[in-house]
XYZ file of C-alpha atoms in Angstrom:
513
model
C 3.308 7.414 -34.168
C -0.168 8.068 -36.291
C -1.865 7.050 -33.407
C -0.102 9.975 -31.523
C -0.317 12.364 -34.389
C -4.111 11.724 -35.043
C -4.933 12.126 -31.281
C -2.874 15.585 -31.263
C -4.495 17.005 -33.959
C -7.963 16.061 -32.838
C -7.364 17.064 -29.288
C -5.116 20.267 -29.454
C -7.364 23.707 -29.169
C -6.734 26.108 -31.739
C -7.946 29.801 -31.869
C -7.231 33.246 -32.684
C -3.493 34.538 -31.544
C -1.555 38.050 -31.749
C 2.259 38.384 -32.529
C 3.485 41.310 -32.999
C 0.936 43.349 -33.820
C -0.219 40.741 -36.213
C -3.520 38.027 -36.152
C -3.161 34.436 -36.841
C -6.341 32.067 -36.769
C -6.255 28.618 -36.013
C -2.830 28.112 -34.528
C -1.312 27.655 -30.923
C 1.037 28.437 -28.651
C 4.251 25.899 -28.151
C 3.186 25.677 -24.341
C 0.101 24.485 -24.639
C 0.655 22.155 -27.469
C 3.125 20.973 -24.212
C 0.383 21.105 -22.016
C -2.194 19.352 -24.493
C 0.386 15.931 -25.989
C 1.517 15.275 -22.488
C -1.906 14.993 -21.345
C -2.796 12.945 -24.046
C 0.634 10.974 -23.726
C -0.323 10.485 -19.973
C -3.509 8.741 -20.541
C -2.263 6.400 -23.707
C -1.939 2.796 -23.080
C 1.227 2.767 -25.051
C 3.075 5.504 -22.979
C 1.659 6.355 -19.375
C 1.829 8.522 -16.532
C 5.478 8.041 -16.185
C 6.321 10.355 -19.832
C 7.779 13.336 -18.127
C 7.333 17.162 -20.200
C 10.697 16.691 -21.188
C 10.234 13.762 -23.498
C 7.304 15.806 -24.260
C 9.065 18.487 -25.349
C 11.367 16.221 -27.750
C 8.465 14.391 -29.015
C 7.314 17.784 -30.519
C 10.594 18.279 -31.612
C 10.375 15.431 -34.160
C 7.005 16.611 -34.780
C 8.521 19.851 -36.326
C 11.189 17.849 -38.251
C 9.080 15.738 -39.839
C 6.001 18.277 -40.630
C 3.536 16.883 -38.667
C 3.533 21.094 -36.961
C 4.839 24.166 -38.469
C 5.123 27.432 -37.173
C 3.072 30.727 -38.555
C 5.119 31.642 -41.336
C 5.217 27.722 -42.785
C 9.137 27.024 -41.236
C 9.666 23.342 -40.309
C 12.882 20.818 -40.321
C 14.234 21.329 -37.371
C 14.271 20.356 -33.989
C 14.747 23.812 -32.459
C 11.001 23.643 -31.020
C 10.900 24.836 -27.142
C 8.765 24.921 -24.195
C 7.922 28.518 -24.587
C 4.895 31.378 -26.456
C 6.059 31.008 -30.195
C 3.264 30.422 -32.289
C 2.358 27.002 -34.445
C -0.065 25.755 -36.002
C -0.669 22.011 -38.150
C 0.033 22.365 -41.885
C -2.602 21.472 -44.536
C -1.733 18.754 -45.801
C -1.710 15.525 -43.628
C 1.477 14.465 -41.515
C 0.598 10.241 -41.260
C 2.771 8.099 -43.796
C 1.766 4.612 -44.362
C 4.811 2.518 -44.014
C 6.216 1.147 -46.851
C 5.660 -3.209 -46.790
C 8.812 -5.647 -47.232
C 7.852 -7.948 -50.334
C 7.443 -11.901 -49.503
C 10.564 -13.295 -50.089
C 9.611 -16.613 -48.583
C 11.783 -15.974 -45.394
C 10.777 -16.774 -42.035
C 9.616 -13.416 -40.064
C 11.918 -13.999 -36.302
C 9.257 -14.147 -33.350
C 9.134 -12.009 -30.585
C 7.466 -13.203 -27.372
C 3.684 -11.660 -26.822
C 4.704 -9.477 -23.924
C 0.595 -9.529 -22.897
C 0.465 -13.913 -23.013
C -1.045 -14.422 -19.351
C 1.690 -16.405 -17.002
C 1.957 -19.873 -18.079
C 2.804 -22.860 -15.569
C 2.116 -23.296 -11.740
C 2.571 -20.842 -9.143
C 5.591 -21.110 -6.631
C 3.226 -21.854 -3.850
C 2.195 -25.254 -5.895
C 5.602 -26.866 -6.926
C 4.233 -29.910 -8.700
C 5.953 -33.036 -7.278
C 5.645 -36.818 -8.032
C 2.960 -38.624 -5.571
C 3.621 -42.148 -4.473
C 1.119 -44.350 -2.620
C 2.631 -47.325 -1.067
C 0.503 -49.703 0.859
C 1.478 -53.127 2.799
C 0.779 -55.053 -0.553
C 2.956 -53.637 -2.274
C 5.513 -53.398 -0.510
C 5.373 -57.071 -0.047
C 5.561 -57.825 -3.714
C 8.228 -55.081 -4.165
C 10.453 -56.967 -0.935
C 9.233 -60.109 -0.470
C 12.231 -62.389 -2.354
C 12.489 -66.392 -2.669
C 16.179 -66.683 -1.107
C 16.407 -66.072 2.106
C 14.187 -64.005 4.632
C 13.527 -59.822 4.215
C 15.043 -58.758 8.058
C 13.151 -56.711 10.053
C 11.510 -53.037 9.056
C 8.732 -50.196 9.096
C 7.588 -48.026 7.212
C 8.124 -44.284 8.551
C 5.747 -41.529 7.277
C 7.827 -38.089 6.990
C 5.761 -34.818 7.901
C 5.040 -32.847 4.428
C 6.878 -30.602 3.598
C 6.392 -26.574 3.655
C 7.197 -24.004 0.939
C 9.419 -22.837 2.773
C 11.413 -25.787 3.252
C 11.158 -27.154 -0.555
C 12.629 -23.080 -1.151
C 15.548 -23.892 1.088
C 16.146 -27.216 -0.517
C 16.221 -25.429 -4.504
C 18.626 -22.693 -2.951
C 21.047 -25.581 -1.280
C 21.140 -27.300 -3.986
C 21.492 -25.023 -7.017
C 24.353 -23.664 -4.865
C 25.847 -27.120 -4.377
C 25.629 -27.400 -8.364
C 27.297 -23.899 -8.757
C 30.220 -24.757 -6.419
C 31.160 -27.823 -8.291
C 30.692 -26.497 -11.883
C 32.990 -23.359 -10.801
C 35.624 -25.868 -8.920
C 36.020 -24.444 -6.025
C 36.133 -26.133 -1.921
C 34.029 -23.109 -1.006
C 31.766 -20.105 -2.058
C 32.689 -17.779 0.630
C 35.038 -16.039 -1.763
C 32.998 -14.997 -4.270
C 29.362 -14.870 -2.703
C 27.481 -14.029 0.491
C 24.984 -17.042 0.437
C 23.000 -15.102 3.040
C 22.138 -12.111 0.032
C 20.651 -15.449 -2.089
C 16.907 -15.396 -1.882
C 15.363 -18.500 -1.996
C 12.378 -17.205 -3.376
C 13.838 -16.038 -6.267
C 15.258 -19.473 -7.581
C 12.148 -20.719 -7.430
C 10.062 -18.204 -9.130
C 12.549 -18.386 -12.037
C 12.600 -21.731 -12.382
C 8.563 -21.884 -12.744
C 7.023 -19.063 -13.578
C 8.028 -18.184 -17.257
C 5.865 -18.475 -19.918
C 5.884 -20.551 -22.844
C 8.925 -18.775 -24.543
C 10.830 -19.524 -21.167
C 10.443 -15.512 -20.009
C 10.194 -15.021 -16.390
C 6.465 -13.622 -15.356
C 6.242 -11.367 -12.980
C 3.789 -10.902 -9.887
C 4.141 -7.431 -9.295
C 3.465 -5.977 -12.659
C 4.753 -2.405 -11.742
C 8.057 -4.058 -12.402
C 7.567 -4.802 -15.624
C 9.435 -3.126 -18.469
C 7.042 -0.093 -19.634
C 5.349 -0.672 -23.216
C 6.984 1.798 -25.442
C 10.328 -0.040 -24.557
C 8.957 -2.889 -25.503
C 7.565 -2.072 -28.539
C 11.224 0.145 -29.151
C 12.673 -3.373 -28.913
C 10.203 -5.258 -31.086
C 10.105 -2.713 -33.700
C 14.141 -3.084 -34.156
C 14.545 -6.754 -34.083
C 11.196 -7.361 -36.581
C 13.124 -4.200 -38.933
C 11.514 -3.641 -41.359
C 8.246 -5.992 -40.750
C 6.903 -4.210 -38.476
C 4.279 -2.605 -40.396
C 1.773 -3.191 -37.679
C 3.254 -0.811 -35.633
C 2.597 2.079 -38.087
C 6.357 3.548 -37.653
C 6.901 7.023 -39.914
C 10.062 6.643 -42.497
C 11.729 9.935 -41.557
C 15.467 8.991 -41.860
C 17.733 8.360 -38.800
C 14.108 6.963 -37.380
C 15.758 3.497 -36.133
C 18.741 5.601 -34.375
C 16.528 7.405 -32.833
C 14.489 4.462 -31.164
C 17.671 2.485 -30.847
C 18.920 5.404 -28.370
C 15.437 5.734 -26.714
C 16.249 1.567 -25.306
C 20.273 2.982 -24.698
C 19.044 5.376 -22.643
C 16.582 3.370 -20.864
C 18.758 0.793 -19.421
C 21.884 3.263 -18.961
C 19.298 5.234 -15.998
C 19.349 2.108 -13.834
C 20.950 2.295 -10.890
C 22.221 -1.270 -10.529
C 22.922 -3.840 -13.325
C 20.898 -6.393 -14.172
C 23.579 -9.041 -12.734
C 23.465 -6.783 -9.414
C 26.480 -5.606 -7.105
C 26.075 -8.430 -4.957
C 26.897 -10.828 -7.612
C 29.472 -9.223 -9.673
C 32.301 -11.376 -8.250
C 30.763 -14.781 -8.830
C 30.285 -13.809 -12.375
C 33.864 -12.681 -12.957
C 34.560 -16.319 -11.392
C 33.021 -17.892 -14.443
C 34.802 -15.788 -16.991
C 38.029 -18.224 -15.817
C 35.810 -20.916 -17.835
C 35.341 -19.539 -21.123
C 37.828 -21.489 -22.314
C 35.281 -24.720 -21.875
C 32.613 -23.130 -22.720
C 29.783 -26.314 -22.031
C 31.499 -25.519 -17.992
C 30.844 -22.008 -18.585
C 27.591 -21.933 -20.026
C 26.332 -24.347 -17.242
C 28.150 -21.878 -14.549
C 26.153 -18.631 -16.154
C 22.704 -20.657 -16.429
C 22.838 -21.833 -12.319
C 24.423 -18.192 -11.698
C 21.632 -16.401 -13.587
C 19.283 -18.635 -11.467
C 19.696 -16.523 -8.428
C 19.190 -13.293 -9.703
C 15.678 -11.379 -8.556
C 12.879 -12.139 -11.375
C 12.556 -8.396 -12.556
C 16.566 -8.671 -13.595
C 16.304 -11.904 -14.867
C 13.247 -11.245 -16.973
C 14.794 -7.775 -18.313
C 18.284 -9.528 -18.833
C 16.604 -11.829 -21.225
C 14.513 -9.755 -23.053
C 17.425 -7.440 -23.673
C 20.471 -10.114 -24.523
C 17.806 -11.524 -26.881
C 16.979 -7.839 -28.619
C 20.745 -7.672 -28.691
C 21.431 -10.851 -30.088
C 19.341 -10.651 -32.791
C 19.505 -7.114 -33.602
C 23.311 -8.293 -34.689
C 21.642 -10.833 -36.904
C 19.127 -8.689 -38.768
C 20.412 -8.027 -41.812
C 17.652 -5.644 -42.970
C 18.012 -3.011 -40.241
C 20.054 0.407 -41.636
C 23.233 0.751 -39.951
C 22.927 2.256 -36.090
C 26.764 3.559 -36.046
C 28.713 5.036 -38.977
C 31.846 3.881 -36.969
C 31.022 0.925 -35.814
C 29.712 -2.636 -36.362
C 26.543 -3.362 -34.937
C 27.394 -6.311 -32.789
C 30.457 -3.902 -31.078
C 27.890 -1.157 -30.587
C 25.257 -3.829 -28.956
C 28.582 -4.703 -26.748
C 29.853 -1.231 -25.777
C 26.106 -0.003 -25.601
C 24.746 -2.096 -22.891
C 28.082 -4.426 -21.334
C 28.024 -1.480 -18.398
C 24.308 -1.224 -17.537
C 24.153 -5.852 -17.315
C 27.803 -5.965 -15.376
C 29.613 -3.700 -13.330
C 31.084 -3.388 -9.779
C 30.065 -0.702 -7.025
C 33.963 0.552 -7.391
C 34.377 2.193 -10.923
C 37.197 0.835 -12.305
C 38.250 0.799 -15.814
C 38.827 -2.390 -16.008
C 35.230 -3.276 -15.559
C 34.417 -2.722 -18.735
C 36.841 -5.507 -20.081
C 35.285 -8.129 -18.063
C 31.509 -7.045 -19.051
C 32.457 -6.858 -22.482
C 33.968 -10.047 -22.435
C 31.367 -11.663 -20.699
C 28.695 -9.810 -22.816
C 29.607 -11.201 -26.030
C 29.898 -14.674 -24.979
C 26.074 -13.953 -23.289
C 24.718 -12.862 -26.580
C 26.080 -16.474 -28.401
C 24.739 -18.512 -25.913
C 22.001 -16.743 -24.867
C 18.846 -19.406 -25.790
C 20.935 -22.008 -23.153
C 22.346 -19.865 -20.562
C 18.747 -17.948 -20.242
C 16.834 -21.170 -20.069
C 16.422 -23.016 -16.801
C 18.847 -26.117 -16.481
C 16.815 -29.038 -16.678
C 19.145 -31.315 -15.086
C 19.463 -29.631 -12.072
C 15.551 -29.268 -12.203
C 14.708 -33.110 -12.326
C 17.272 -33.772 -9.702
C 15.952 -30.799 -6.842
C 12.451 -32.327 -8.195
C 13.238 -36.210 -7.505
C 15.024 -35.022 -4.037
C 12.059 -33.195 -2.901
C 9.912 -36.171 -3.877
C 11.955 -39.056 -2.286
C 11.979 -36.616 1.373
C 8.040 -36.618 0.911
C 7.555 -40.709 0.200
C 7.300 -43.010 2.347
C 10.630 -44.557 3.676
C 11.044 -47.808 4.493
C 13.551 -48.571 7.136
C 15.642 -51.847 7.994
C 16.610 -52.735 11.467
C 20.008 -51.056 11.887
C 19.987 -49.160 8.868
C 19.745 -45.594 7.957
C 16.980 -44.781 5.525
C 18.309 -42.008 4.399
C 21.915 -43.137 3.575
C 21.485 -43.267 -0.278
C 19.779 -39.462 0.050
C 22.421 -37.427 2.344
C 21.455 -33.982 3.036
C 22.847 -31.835 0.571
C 25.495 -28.993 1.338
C 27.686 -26.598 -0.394
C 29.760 -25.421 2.085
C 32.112 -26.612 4.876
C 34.949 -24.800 7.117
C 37.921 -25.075 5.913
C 41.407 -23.576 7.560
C 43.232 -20.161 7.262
C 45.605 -22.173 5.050
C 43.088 -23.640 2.815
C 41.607 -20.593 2.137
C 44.181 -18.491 1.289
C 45.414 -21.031 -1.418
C 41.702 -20.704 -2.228
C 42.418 -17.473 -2.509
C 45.107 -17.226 -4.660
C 43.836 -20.088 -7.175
C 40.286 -19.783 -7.490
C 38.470 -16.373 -8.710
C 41.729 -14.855 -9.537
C 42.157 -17.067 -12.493
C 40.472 -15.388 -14.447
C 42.075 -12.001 -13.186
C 45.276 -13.547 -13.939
C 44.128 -14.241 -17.554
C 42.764 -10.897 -18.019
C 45.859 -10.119 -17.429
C 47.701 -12.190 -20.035
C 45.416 -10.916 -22.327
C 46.512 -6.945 -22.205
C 49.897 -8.129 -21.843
C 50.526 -10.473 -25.433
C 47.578 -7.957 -27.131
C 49.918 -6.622 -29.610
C 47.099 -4.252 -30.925
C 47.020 -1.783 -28.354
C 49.379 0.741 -28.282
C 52.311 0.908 -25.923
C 50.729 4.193 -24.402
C 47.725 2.425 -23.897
C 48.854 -0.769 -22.245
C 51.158 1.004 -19.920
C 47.966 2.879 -18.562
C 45.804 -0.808 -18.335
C 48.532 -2.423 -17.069
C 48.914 0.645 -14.479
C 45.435 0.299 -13.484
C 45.670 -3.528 -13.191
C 48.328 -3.423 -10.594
C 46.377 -0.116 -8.704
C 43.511 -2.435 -8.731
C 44.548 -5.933 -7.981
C 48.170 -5.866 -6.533
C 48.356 -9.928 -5.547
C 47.423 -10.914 -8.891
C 50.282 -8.363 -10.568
C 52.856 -8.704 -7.958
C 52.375 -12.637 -9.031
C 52.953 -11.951 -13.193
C 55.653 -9.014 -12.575
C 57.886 -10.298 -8.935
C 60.219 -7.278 -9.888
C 61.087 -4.524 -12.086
C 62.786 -6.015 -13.803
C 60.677 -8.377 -14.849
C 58.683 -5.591 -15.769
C 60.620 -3.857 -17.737
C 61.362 -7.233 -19.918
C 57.645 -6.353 -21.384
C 58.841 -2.831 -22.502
C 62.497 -3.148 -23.950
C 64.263 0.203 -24.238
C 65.188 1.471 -27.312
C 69.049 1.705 -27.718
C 70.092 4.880 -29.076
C 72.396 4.995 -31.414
C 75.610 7.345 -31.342
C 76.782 9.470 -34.186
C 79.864 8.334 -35.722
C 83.130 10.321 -35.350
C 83.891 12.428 -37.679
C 87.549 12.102 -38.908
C 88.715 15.249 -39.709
C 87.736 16.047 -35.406
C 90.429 13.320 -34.754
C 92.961 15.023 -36.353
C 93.073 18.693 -35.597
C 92.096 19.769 -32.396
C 89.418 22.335 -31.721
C 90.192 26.015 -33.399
C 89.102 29.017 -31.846
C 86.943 31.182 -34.099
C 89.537 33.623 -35.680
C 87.920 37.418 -36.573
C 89.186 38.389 -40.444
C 89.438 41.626 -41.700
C 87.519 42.321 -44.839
C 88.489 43.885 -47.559
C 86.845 46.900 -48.763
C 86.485 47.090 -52.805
């Protein structure tokens, strides 16, 4: 912000301008104060070439609220500055406020991760695996044993292994691990193992620095710096003195819908299309939630490293934005954990079909993401050392007994096999529409919705996912159990009605006074 305001001032042009048949020195017109900040904007570390003249255009606007410009007659407050010939000019006194420091209190400041650290840890071409020399001495002392005689064998060297191979192996593996975690005979249901890059698994698995953040190769995929430093300025609120921020009020709101709007102009979420339904599979596990948060960390495994590494740095921001105590309210409405929810659930998990009911499931799965998040955005070590210790026993050297298989103990590994028509539709019906099925439970015995309002969910449901209603509601009338009709009660009977009949309306004559 002074950083900004300091290179505006130094770099904007002023002269000598006419308005209405009057002379102003010193001032400019709102166009090419336009012209001149997105220039400078353009060619600031911080910002860019991507700031467009519209952001422009609404940075000046908080320039004019906050005084840093006024226009000719001294007017300033509000943010009714346009792209246009009115005339402004920088008031006398200076526009930078020093930020006002939070006392010691002895508490410890939370860490962000240094978004410029160089990539720690090997590169995926250089998958460090364990090396083991074995020579004819040593397997003699290893086989040579007083009872009895060691039968025949040899020793059989195995050709080394490519990257690409050791890439299969981490992709049929870690979706071995997935199908057993999730229970299921197959993953055919719920994922197209042919849209799983190989290459992905392994680059999140090793390249991440020392705060366990993916690195990226291609830095043009990195998150630009101003988000970044949007993000680090809420979570470290209000120690983030550093950073120079100005104390105009509704300052935080304003950066906090700068990151909104960020993430809400991606095109896909960060879990991706492709994945949405294996995902929704795991929210049928939150009810064991070591099962689920194993599921999410193996799922979150396959996801390309430019989603991965912006899904953590966001859940994180989100996570402990909720925590942070210090930071002024961002919602006068609402808490600032439900905001964190309803502001981002969409723009990590969605489907390609809009459907209302979306938003449930990201929501659901959102929250439970932002209390496990350290775990589920780490990379699971078990499944590491065991891919690792695979890898290495196909590379050493094998000895191999007369009639035996060497590789007996080590099977390949798999994670799918075909199954029959039967097999899979029970498959079907059991496996990711549990947690459909739950889902729907859960709008059904909520008892704090309105009857208006679950009548339209429960509407959608059944537009949506047929099978899985048709199974909860066989008939109508089973439906109409959940909605009970009000009886209506009838008047009672009068008894005067009982006793004379019904008399016409007889005309009297009045009588004149």
């Amino acid at each position: 912000w002074n950083e900004i305001i300091e290179l505006f001032r130094a770099g904007m042009p002023l002269r000598k301008h006419r308005c209405r048949f009057k002379s102003y020195e010193r001032c400019f017109k709102a166009s090419e104060a336009v012209e001149c900040l997105h220039e400078l904007l353009g060619s600031n570390q911080n910002f860019g070439p991507e700031v467009t003249r519209d952001q422009t255009v609404k940075l000046l606007r908080k320039f004019l609220k906050n005084h840093v410009i006024e226009d000719i007659k001294g007017r300033w407050g509000k943010e009714d500055f346009e792209d246009d010939g009115r005339l402004y000019r920088f008031p006398p006194s200076s526009p930078l406020k020093s930020y006002p420091k939070k006392p010691s209190c002895g508490k410890e400041v939370i860490e962000f991760p240094d978004w410029n650290e160089p990539r720690a840890g090997p590169s995926q071409e250089h998958i460090p695996v364990k090396s083991v020399a074995m020579n004819s001495e040593m397997w003699y002392k290893r086989h040579s044993i007083a009872i009895g005689e060691v039968p025949a064998c040899k020793l059989v060297f195995r050709r080394e292994l490519t990257q690409t191979n050791i890439e299969e192996i981490w992709k049929s593996m870690t979706l071995s691990r997935l199908q057993k975690v999730l229970g299921l005979d197959s993953l055919d249901e719920v994922l197209d193992t042919k849209l799983v890059n190989s290459k992905h698994i392994v680059q999140n698995v090793y390249n991440v620095n020392k705060q366990g953040i993916v690195t990226l190769e291609d830095k043009s995929k990195e998150l630009p710096h101003w988000i970044l430093s949007a993000m680090k300025c809420l979570i470290n609120w209000p120690s983030c003195s550093d950073l120079k921020q100005p104390t105009y009020s509704g300052f935080e709101r304003d950066v906090f819908k700068t990151i909104v709007d960020y993430f809400s102009q991606m095109k896909e979420p960060l879990l991706t299309f492709n994945f949405f339904d294996i995902f929704v599979s795991v929210l049928g596990l939150l009810q064991k939630p070591s099962k689920a948060v194993e599921a999410l960390q193996v799922s979150c495994l396959l996801l390309p490293p430019e989603n991965r590494k912006r899904l953590q740095l966001l859940v994180r921001m989100m996570a402990r934005i909720s925590l942070n105590q210090d930071l002024p309210r961002l919602s006068e409405s609402v808490r600032t954990r439900t905001l964190m929810v309803q502001a981002f659930s969409r723009c990590i998990l969605c489907s390609k079909d809009e459907i209302d009911l979306d938003e449930l499931l990201a929501a659901k799965l959102v929250s439970f993401l932002m209390d496990n998040y350290q775990e589920i955005l780490s990379v699971p070590s078990a499944l590491k050392s065991s891919i690792e210790d695979h890898v290495v026993h196909l590379q050493r050297v094998q000895i191999k007994y007369t009639g035996a298989d060497s590789d007996a103990a080590h099977p390949p590994p798999s994670f799918c096999h075909q199954i029959t028509t039967g097999e899979f539709e029970c498959q079907k019906a059991t496996g990711s529409q549990e947690p459909l099925a739950a889902l729907l439970e859960e709008i059904v015995m909520n008892k704090e919705i309105s009857v208006k309002d679950k009548k339209k969910k429960l509407k959608q449901f059944q537009k949506s996912y047929p099978e899985v209603y048709r199974v909860r509601f066989p008939s109508p009338e089973t439906e109409a159990m959940l909605f009970p009709e009000k009886t209506k009660q009838k008047p009672p009977i009068l008894m005067w009605a009982l006793k004379k009949p019904f008399q016409p309306f007889h005309r009297t004559r009045s009588f004149r006074m």
